[in-house]
Short mmCIF file of C-alpha atoms in Angstrom, two decimals:
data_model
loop_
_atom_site.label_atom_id
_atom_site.label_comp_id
_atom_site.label_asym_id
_atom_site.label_seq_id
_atom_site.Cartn_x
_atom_site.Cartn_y
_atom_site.Cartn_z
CA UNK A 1 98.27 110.83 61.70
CA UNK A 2 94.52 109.74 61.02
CA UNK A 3 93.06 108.98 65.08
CA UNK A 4 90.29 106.59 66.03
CA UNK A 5 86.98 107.86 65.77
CA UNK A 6 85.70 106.69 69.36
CA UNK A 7 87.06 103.95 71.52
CA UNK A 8 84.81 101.07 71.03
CA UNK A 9 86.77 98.87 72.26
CA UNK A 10 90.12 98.54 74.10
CA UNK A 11 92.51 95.67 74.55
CA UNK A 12 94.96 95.11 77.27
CA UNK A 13 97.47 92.61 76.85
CA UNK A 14 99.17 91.10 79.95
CA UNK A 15 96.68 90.06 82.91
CA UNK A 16 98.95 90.65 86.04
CA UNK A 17 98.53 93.10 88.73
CA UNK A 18 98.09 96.01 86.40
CA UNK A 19 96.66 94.64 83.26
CA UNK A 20 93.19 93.02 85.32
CA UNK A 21 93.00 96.54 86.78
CA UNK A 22 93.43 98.36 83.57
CA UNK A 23 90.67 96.40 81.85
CA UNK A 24 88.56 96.68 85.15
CA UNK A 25 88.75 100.84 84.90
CA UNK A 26 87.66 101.04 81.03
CA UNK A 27 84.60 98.00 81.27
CA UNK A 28 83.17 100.37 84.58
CA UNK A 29 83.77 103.21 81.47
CA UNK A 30 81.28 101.10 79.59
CA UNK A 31 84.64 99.98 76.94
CA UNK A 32 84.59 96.52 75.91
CA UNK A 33 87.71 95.29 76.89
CA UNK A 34 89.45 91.99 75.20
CA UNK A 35 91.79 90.79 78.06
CA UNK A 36 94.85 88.79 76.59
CA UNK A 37 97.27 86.75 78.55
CA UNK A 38 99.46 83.63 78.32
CA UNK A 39 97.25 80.92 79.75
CA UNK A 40 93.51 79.99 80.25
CA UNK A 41 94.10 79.60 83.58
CA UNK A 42 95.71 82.78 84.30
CA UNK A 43 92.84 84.70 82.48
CA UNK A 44 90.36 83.00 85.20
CA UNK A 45 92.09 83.83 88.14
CA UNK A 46 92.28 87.51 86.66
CA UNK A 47 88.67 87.33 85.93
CA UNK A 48 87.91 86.36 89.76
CA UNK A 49 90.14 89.43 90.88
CA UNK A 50 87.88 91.80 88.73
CA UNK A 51 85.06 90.39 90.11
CA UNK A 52 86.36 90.61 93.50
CA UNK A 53 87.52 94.29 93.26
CA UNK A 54 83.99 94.83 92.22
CA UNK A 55 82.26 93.78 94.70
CA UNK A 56 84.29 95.93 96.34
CA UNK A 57 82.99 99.24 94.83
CA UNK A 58 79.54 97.53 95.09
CA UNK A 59 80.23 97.37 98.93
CA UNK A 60 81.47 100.56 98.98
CA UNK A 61 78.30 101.79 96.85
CA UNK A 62 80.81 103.15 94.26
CA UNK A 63 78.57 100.98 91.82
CA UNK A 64 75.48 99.14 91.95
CA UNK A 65 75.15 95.00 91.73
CA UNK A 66 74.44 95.21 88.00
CA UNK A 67 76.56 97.84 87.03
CA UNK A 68 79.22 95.29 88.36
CA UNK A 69 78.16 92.17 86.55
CA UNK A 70 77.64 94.31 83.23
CA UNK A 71 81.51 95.78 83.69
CA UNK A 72 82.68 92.00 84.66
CA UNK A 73 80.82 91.06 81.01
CA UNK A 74 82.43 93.61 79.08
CA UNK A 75 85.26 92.00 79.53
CA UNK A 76 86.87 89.07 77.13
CA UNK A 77 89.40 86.98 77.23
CA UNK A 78 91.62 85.71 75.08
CA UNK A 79 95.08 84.06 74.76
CA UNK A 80 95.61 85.26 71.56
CA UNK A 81 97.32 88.69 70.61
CA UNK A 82 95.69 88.28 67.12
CA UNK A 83 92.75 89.15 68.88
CA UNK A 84 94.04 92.90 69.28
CA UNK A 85 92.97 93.87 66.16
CA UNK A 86 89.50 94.53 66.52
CA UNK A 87 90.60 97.69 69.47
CA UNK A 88 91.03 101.21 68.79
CA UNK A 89 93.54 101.26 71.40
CA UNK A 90 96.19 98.82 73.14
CA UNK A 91 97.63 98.74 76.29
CA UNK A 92 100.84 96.85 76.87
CA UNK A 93 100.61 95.79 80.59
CA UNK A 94 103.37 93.01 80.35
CA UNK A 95 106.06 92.38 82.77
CA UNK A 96 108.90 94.38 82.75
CA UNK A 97 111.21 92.59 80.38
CA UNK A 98 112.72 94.99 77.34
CA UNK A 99 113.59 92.21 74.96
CA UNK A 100 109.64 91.00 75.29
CA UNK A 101 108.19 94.40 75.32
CA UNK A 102 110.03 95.01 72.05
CA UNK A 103 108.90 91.55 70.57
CA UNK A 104 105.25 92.20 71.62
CA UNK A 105 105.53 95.82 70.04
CA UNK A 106 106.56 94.57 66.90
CA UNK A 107 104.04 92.07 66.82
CA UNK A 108 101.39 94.62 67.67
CA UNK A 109 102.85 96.93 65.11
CA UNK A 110 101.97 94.34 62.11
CA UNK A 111 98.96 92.80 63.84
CA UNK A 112 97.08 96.31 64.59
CA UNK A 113 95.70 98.66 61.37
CA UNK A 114 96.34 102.32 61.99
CA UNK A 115 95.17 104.09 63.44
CA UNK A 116 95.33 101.94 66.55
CA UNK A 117 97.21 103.51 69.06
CA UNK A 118 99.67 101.42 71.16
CA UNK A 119 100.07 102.08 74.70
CA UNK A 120 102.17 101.37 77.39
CA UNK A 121 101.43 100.87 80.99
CA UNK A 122 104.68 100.65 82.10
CA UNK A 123 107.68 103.12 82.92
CA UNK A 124 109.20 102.63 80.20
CA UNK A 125 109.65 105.90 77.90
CA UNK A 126 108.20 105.17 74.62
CA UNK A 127 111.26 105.58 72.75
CA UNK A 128 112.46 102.60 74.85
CA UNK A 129 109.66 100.45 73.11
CA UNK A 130 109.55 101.22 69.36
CA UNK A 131 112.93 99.72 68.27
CA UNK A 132 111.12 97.12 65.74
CA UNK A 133 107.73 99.44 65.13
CA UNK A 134 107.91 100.77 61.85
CA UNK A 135 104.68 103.18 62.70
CA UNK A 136 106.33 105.19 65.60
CA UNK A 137 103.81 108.17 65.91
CA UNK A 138 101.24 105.73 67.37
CA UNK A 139 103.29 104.74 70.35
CA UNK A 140 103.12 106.73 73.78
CA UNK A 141 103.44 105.93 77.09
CA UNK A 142 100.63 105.50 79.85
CA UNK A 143 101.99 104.83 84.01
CA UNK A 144 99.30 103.44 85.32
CA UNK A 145 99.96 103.24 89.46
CA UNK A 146 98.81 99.91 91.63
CA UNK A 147 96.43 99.81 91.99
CA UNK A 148 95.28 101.15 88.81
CA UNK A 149 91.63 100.89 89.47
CA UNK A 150 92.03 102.87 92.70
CA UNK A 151 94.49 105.07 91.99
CA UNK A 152 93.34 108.01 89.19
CA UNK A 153 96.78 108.92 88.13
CA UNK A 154 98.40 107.98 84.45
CA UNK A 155 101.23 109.41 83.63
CA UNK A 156 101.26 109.91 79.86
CA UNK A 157 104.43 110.56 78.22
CA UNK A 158 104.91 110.71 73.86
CA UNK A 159 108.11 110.05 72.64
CA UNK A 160 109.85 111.99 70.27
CA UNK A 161 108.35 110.69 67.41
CA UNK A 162 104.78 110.39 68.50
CA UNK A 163 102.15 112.46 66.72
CA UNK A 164 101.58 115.23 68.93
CA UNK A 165 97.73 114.28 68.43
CA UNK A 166 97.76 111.21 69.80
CA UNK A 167 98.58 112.97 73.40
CA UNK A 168 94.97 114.64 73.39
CA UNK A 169 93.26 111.75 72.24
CA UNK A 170 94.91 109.05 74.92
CA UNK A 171 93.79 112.19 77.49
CA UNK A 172 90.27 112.47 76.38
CA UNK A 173 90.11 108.50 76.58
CA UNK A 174 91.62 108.31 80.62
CA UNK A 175 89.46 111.78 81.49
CA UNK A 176 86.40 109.66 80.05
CA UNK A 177 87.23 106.42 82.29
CA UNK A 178 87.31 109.02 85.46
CA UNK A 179 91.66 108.40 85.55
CA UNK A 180 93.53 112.09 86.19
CA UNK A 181 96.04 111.97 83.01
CA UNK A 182 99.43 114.06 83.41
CA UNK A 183 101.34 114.55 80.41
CA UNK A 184 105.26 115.17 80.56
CA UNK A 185 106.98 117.81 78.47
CA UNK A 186 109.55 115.07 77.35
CA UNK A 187 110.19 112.01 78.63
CA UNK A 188 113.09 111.76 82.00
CA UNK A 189 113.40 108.20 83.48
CA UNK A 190 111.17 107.13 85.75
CA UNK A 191 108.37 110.03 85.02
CA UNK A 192 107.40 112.23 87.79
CA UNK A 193 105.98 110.09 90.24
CA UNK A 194 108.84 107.27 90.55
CA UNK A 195 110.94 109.97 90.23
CA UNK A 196 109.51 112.20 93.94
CA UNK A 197 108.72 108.46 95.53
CA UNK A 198 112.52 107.39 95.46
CA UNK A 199 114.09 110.66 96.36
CA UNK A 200 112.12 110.55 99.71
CA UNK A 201 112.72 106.77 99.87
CA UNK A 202 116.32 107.21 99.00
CA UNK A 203 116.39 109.80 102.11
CA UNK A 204 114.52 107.46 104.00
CA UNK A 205 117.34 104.30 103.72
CA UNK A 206 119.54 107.22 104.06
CA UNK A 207 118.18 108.12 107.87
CA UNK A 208 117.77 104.32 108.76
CA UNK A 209 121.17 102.64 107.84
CA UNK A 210 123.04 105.99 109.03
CA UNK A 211 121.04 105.21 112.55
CA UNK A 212 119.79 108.69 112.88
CA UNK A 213 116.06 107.56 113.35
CA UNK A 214 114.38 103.85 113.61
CA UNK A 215 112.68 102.90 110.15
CA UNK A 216 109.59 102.90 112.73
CA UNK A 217 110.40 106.61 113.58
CA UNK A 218 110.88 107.50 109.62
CA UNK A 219 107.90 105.70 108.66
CA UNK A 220 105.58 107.72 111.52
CA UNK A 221 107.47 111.27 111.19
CA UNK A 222 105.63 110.94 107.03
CA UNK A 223 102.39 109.50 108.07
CA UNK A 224 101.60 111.90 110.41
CA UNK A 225 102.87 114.80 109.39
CA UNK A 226 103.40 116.22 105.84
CA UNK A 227 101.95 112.70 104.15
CA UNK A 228 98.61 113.94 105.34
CA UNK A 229 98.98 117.23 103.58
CA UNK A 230 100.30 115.68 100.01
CA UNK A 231 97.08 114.60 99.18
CA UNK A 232 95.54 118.62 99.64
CA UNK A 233 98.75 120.12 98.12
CA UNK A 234 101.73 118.49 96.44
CA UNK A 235 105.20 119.62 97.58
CA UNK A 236 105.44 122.38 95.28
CA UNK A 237 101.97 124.07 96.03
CA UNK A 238 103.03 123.02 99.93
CA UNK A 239 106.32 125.48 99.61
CA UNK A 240 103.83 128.38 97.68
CA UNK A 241 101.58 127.72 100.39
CA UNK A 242 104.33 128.51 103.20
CA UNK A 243 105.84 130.80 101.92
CA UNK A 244 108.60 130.85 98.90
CA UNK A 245 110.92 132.60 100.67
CA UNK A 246 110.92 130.60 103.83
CA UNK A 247 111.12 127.33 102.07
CA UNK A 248 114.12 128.89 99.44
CA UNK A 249 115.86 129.90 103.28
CA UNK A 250 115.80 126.34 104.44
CA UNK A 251 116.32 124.24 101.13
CA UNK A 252 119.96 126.49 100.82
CA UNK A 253 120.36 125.50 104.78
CA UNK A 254 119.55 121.72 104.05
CA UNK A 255 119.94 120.54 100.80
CA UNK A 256 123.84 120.31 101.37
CA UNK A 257 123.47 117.67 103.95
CA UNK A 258 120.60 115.47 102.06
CA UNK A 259 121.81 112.13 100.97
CA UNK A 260 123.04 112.20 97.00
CA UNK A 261 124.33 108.52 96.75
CA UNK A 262 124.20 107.20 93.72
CA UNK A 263 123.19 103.61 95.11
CA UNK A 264 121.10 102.50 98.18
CA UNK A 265 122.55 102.24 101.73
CA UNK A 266 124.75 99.27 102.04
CA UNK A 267 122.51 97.87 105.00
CA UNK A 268 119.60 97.53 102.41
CA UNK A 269 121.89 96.34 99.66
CA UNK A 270 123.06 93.65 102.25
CA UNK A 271 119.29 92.70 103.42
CA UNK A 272 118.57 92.40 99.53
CA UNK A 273 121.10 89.57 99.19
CA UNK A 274 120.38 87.65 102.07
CA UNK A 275 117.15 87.42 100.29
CA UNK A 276 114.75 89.94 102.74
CA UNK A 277 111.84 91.09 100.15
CA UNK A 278 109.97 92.44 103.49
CA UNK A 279 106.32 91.91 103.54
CA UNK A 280 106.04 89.07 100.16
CA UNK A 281 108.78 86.74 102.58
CA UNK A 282 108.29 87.93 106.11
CA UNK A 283 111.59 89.86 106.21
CA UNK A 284 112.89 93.38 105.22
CA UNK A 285 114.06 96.02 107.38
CA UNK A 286 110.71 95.13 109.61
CA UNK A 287 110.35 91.72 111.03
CA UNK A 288 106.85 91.46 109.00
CA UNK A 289 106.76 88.16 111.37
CA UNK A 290 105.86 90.38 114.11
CA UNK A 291 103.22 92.80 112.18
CA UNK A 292 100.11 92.49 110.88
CA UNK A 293 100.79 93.41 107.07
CA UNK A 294 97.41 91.89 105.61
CA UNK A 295 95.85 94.34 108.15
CA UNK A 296 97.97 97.59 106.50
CA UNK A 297 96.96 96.46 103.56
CA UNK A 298 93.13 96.53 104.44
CA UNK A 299 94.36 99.78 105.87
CA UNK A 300 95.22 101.22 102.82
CA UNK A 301 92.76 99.84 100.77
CA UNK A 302 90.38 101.44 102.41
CA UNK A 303 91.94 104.71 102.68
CA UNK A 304 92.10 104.74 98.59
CA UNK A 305 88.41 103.86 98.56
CA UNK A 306 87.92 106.96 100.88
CA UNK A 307 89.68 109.36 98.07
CA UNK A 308 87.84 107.85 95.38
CA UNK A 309 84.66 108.66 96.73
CA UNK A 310 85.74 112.32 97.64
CA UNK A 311 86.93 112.44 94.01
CA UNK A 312 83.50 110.94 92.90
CA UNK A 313 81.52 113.83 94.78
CA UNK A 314 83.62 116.01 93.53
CA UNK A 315 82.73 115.46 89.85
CA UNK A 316 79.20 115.13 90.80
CA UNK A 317 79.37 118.96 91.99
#
């Protein structure tokens, strides 16, 4: 298929946690961005977040004052997917509802001239999405991770009837807006990343509901060991690192008694129906009553704002 030019502009439709961040990461790209949601009001209190996580990178001289306010002006807003037309490329950042993805796909399909390409921010494979598109080889998937403006991986996955081109060109487009691109072979549920996040977390439950460790325990035995070292060497460079053979020894030794349930622990199905959320209600397997989450949170923050400015000197180098 024909591919844009040059991305001179980008729209993002859906201005939750994912889609404000999304248009935040191209407008610092210099992209003018056309944010579309459901309501005025919504749009504004997206707007205000941008401008808040901006002043952020301002504070953490990541950008200067103007370079701010001229990313916050890039960006439009608009409650109307019409408005989609004028992008060279479209990301879907919606909630994660099938039956409205595939509405707003189809609706993008018709509204959007090739060769638009139509994105997805969500883990959803693209072949999940197109049931209603009639031009298929524009549609791929992008994972942005939360935050996405922090956070420099997208997972990009085409389905099997994307044009192989459109791959390259969705790359070159996330490598320009400083994100780290990954592209899958084909697509698996969940990607990569949800994929290695739930197998430790389903280990995790695993330990805490069998009472082999407190979830306080299980939380510190990750943070201060091997968590430290993921972010140097992922767990397959880790095992190169250590030695092949060593690690081959041990997984035959221990992957026979790692947890293979097909569903999570009872215990955390049970603290799920008595309504628990953990840190959004006060209750979860912590007593978030009794800890100071807006503090981790800070915590983190920061922490991510540490790696993005280690990943900013390094492409200054």
């Amino acid at each position: 298929m024909t591919l844009p030019a040059t991305l001179e502009k980008l729209a993002v439709i859906g201005n939750g946690i994912i889609g404000h961040g999304i248009a935040q990461i191209f407008a610092m790209a210099r992209v003018p961005v056309i944010l579309i949601g459901r309501s005025e009001n919504s749009l504004a209190q997206a707007r205000e977040k941008i401008r808040a996580s901006l002043a952020q990178f301002v504070a953490h001289e990541l950008l200067t004052t103007d370079a701010a306010q001229a990313a916050l002006e890039r960006i439009t807003l608009s409650t109307q997917l019409r408005d989609a037309r004028a992008a060279q490329m479209v990301i879907e950042a919606v909630t994660e509802n099938l039956a409205l993805k595939h509405d707003l796909f189809e609706q993008l399909d018709a509204l959007c001239p090739p060769p638009t390409i139509l994105a997805s921010s969500s883990g959803q494979p693209a072949s999940n999405l197109v049931k209603r598109v009639a031009r298929r080889e524009r549609v791929i998937a992008t994972h942005f991770w939360y935050p996405p403006q922090l956070i420099p991986l997208v997972e990009v996955c085409a389905g099997p009837e994307t044009a192989p081109a459109v791959t390259d060109w969705v790359c070159a487009q996330l490598r320009a807006a400083h994100k780290e691109p990954v592209i899958l072979n084909r697509e698996i549920p969940g990607f990569i990343g949800n994929r290695l996040q739930f197998a430790l977390l389903r280990e995790a439950w695993a330990l805490w509901a069998s009472g082999a460790a407190s979830a306080e325990a299980i939380d510190a035995v990750v943070r201060n060991s091997f968590g430290r070292r993921l972010a140097i060497t992922g767990p397959i460079e880790s095992a190169d690192v250590g030695g092949l053979d060593t690690f081959d020894a041990f997984a035959a030794f221990l992957f026979p008694e790692l947890d293979t349930r097909r569903a999570p622990p009872e215990k955390i199905q049970e603290l799920a129906r008595q309504g628990r959320r953990g840190l959004p209600n006060g209750q979860g397997v912590y007593d978030w009553a009794q800890r100071d989450g807006a503090a981790l949170l800070e915590a983190r923050m920061q922490e991510l704002f540490r790696h993005l400015k280690r990943d900013l000197a390094a492409r200054a180098k």
